[in-house]
Amino acid sequence: DIPSADQPVSVLAVISHNDASSDVTTEAYLYFSTDGGKSWTEKEMSKRNSDDSVWEGEIPGKPAGANVIFGIKALNSSGNLYIDATCPMTEDPRDRYIKNSRDCDDVRNASSCAELAPRGCMFTMAGDDPPLNDKPSIIPNDLDFLDTRVGYDAENLYFDFLVEGKISPGTLSPPNANLYIAGVINPDLPAVGEGLDALLRQGAILVYLPLNSKPCYMLRQVADNLVDDDVSMSCSAYGSHLIMSVKRSIFGKNPSNVLKIGAMDGSMISLFPTNLKLYDYSRYTNVYLGARGYTVKP
């Protein structure tokens, strides 16, 4: 029911897993905003009684007429994440970097950036295996993800990848060309095949390879053809940040508004044959692209 002024709202979430999975939910959070996503409050949810699948949280009472948007995120024992992207973007995320507003550029202790609640309407994706901030001897700073975010509007899906160093092209000689990748799966489409083939049929791989003649492109399977598309997406690097934008329509019908996303990066150390050295990669994020909210009764 729509609450009256100063009446708290109880939020229940039923969080389940694929029957074949041995994962369990380890954490769940409720986050909410009354200023359209400019600022957020995040609260940990708790299990309800002995039912492991039901979690609850509470949004405190708000004044009459307040517009409240809210969402839920949940983490499982494998580090995979579910998150509500509960508000659409109202501006292209590249605009904030053109204006030199570069969140977290000076961060070297990754937790102070990655543990933030949503930043505007860009929502945190799953991280990699801890530690998030790896030693340079293990992962070069230019390929060490500190924070990955996802957002959307009616037409586009956006990513904001933050690395510890700077988004870098790498080198041609010796061959060490850096590449940054997002994988997107539409679970509403039937899964056909296995592994990479299944991903390309059910979604797409988005690539930023600065030293390539086409630095920003997407790979996907259409019928029996592998399509190399550099028109439906764009890439922009701003210091430590990489912004990717891709047309949502290319992922096909998506009535659930849920997409499954992962991020990775690495270096191409040989062209013929192609040989990749992967460095950093995230766990999966299931993201719901839809608004949740209410207006307090006047």
PDB file of N, CA and C in Angstrom, residues 14 32 46 57 65 73 96 113 127 137 146 158 169 201 206 216 232 234 239 241 245 249 253 270 279 284 291 293:
ATOM      1  N   VAL A  14      12.189 -11.933  -2.060  1.00  0.00           N
ATOM      2  CA  VAL A  14      12.397 -13.372  -2.166  1.00  0.00           C
ATOM      3  C   VAL A  14      13.565 -13.584  -3.111  1.00  0.00           C
ATOM      4  N   PHE A  32      17.734   3.440  -1.181  1.00  0.00           N
ATOM      5  CA  PHE A  32      16.622   4.297  -1.570  1.00  0.00           C
ATOM      6  C   PHE A  32      17.090   5.741  -1.683  1.00  0.00           C
ATOM      7  N   SER A  46      17.926  -8.188   6.442  1.00  0.00           N
ATOM      8  CA  SER A  46      18.109  -9.359   7.300  1.00  0.00           C
ATOM      9  C   SER A  46      17.164 -10.467   6.855  1.00  0.00           C
ATOM     10  N   GLY A  57      13.758  -5.433   4.806  1.00  0.00           N
ATOM     11  CA  GLY A  57      14.359  -4.169   5.199  1.00  0.00           C
ATOM     12  C   GLY A  57      13.265  -3.129   5.332  1.00  0.00           C
ATOM     13  N   GLY A  65       4.039  13.679  -0.051  1.00  0.00           N
ATOM     14  CA  GLY A  65       4.428  14.105  -1.386  1.00  0.00           C
ATOM     15  C   GLY A  65       5.818  13.676  -1.817  1.00  0.00           C
ATOM     16  N   LYS A  73      19.931  -5.116  -3.786  1.00  0.00           N
ATOM     17  CA  LYS A  73      21.047  -5.859  -4.354  1.00  0.00           C
ATOM     18  C   LYS A  73      21.362  -7.022  -3.430  1.00  0.00           C
ATOM     19  N   ARG A  96      29.651  13.778 -17.619  1.00  0.00           N
ATOM     20  CA  ARG A  96      30.284  14.105 -16.336  1.00  0.00           C
ATOM     21  C   ARG A  96      31.808  14.144 -16.465  1.00  0.00           C
ATOM     22  N   CYS A 113      35.924   3.365  -2.967  1.00  0.00           N
ATOM     23  CA  CYS A 113      35.138   3.655  -4.171  1.00  0.00           C
ATOM     24  C   CYS A 113      34.117   2.544  -4.408  1.00  0.00           C
ATOM     25  N   GLY A 127      32.325  -7.585  -8.385  1.00  0.00           N
ATOM     26  CA  GLY A 127      33.757  -7.410  -8.496  1.00  0.00           C
ATOM     27  C   GLY A 127      34.462  -8.704  -8.857  1.00  0.00           C
ATOM     28  N   SER A 137      52.540  -6.353  -9.646  1.00  0.00           N
ATOM     29  CA  SER A 137      53.269  -7.520 -10.129  1.00  0.00           C
ATOM     30  C   SER A 137      52.323  -8.639 -10.575  1.00  0.00           C
ATOM     31  N   LEU A 146      38.953  -1.392 -10.390  1.00  0.00           N
ATOM     32  CA  LEU A 146      38.600  -1.020  -9.026  1.00  0.00           C
ATOM     33  C   LEU A 146      37.092  -0.911  -8.860  1.00  0.00           C
ATOM     34  N   TYR A 158      24.733   1.414 -20.572  1.00  0.00           N
ATOM     35  CA  TYR A 158      26.003   2.110 -20.354  1.00  0.00           C
ATOM     36  C   TYR A 158      26.856   1.349 -19.338  1.00  0.00           C
ATOM     37  N   PRO A 169      46.303   1.973 -24.262  1.00  0.00           N
ATOM     38  CA  PRO A 169      46.291   1.143 -25.468  1.00  0.00           C
ATOM     39  C   PRO A 169      47.269  -0.028 -25.426  1.00  0.00           C
ATOM     40  N   ARG A 201      25.231 -16.043 -29.253  1.00  0.00           N
ATOM     41  CA  ARG A 201      23.880 -16.212 -29.767  1.00  0.00           C
ATOM     42  C   ARG A 201      22.838 -15.606 -28.831  1.00  0.00           C
ATOM     43  N   LEU A 206      31.315  -6.952 -26.022  1.00  0.00           N
ATOM     44  CA  LEU A 206      31.666  -5.572 -26.336  1.00  0.00           C
ATOM     45  C   LEU A 206      33.150  -5.387 -26.077  1.00  0.00           C
ATOM     46  N   CYS A 216      36.581   0.152 -31.165  1.00  0.00           N
ATOM     47  CA  CYS A 216      35.376  -0.111 -30.384  1.00  0.00           C
ATOM     48  C   CYS A 216      34.403  -0.917 -31.243  1.00  0.00           C
ATOM     49  N   SER A 232      26.719   0.005 -33.515  1.00  0.00           N
ATOM     50  CA  SER A 232      25.709  -0.016 -32.460  1.00  0.00           C
ATOM     51  C   SER A 232      26.263   0.320 -31.083  1.00  0.00           C
ATOM     52  N   SER A 234      29.608   2.574 -28.721  1.00  0.00           N
ATOM     53  CA  SER A 234      30.673   3.572 -28.707  1.00  0.00           C
ATOM     54  C   SER A 234      31.501   3.392 -27.449  1.00  0.00           C
ATOM     55  N   GLY A 239      40.951   9.248 -18.770  1.00  0.00           N
ATOM     56  CA  GLY A 239      41.870   8.929 -17.682  1.00  0.00           C
ATOM     57  C   GLY A 239      41.688   7.504 -17.212  1.00  0.00           C
ATOM     58  N   HIS A 241      38.842   6.093 -16.436  1.00  0.00           N
ATOM     59  CA  HIS A 241      37.501   5.592 -16.732  1.00  0.00           C
ATOM     60  C   HIS A 241      37.337   5.244 -18.205  1.00  0.00           C
ATOM     61  N   SER A 245      28.875   2.471 -24.433  1.00  0.00           N
ATOM     62  CA  SER A 245      27.447   2.645 -24.666  1.00  0.00           C
ATOM     63  C   SER A 245      27.033   1.712 -25.794  1.00  0.00           C
ATOM     64  N   SER A 249      18.507  -2.508 -28.162  1.00  0.00           N
ATOM     65  CA  SER A 249      17.712  -3.261 -29.143  1.00  0.00           C
ATOM     66  C   SER A 249      18.467  -4.441 -29.734  1.00  0.00           C
ATOM     67  N   LYS A 253      14.312  -9.261 -27.829  1.00  0.00           N
ATOM     68  CA  LYS A 253      13.202  -9.075 -26.897  1.00  0.00           C
ATOM     69  C   LYS A 253      13.641  -9.460 -25.482  1.00  0.00           C
ATOM     70  N   SER A 270      49.870 -11.809 -29.044  1.00  0.00           N
ATOM     71  CA  SER A 270      50.205 -12.376 -30.354  1.00  0.00           C
ATOM     72  C   SER A 270      49.003 -12.211 -31.265  1.00  0.00           C
ATOM     73  N   TYR A 279      43.762 -10.699 -17.516  1.00  0.00           N
ATOM     74  CA  TYR A 279      44.236 -10.220 -16.226  1.00  0.00           C
ATOM     75  C   TYR A 279      43.121 -10.156 -15.187  1.00  0.00           C
ATOM     76  N   TYR A 284      29.593 -12.571 -12.235  1.00  0.00           N
ATOM     77  CA  TYR A 284      28.433 -12.153 -13.007  1.00  0.00           C
ATOM     78  C   TYR A 284      27.519 -11.221 -12.202  1.00  0.00           C
ATOM     79  N   ALA A 291      12.295   0.660 -12.968  1.00  0.00           N
ATOM     80  CA  ALA A 291      12.107   1.552 -11.825  1.00  0.00           C
ATOM     81  C   ALA A 291      11.256   0.898 -10.750  1.00  0.00           C
ATOM     82  N   GLY A 293       9.367   2.330  -7.050  1.00  0.00           N
ATOM     83  CA  GLY A 293       9.215   3.501  -6.218  1.00  0.00           C
ATOM     84  C   GLY A 293       7.767   3.803  -5.893  1.00  0.00           C
TER      85      GLY A 293
END
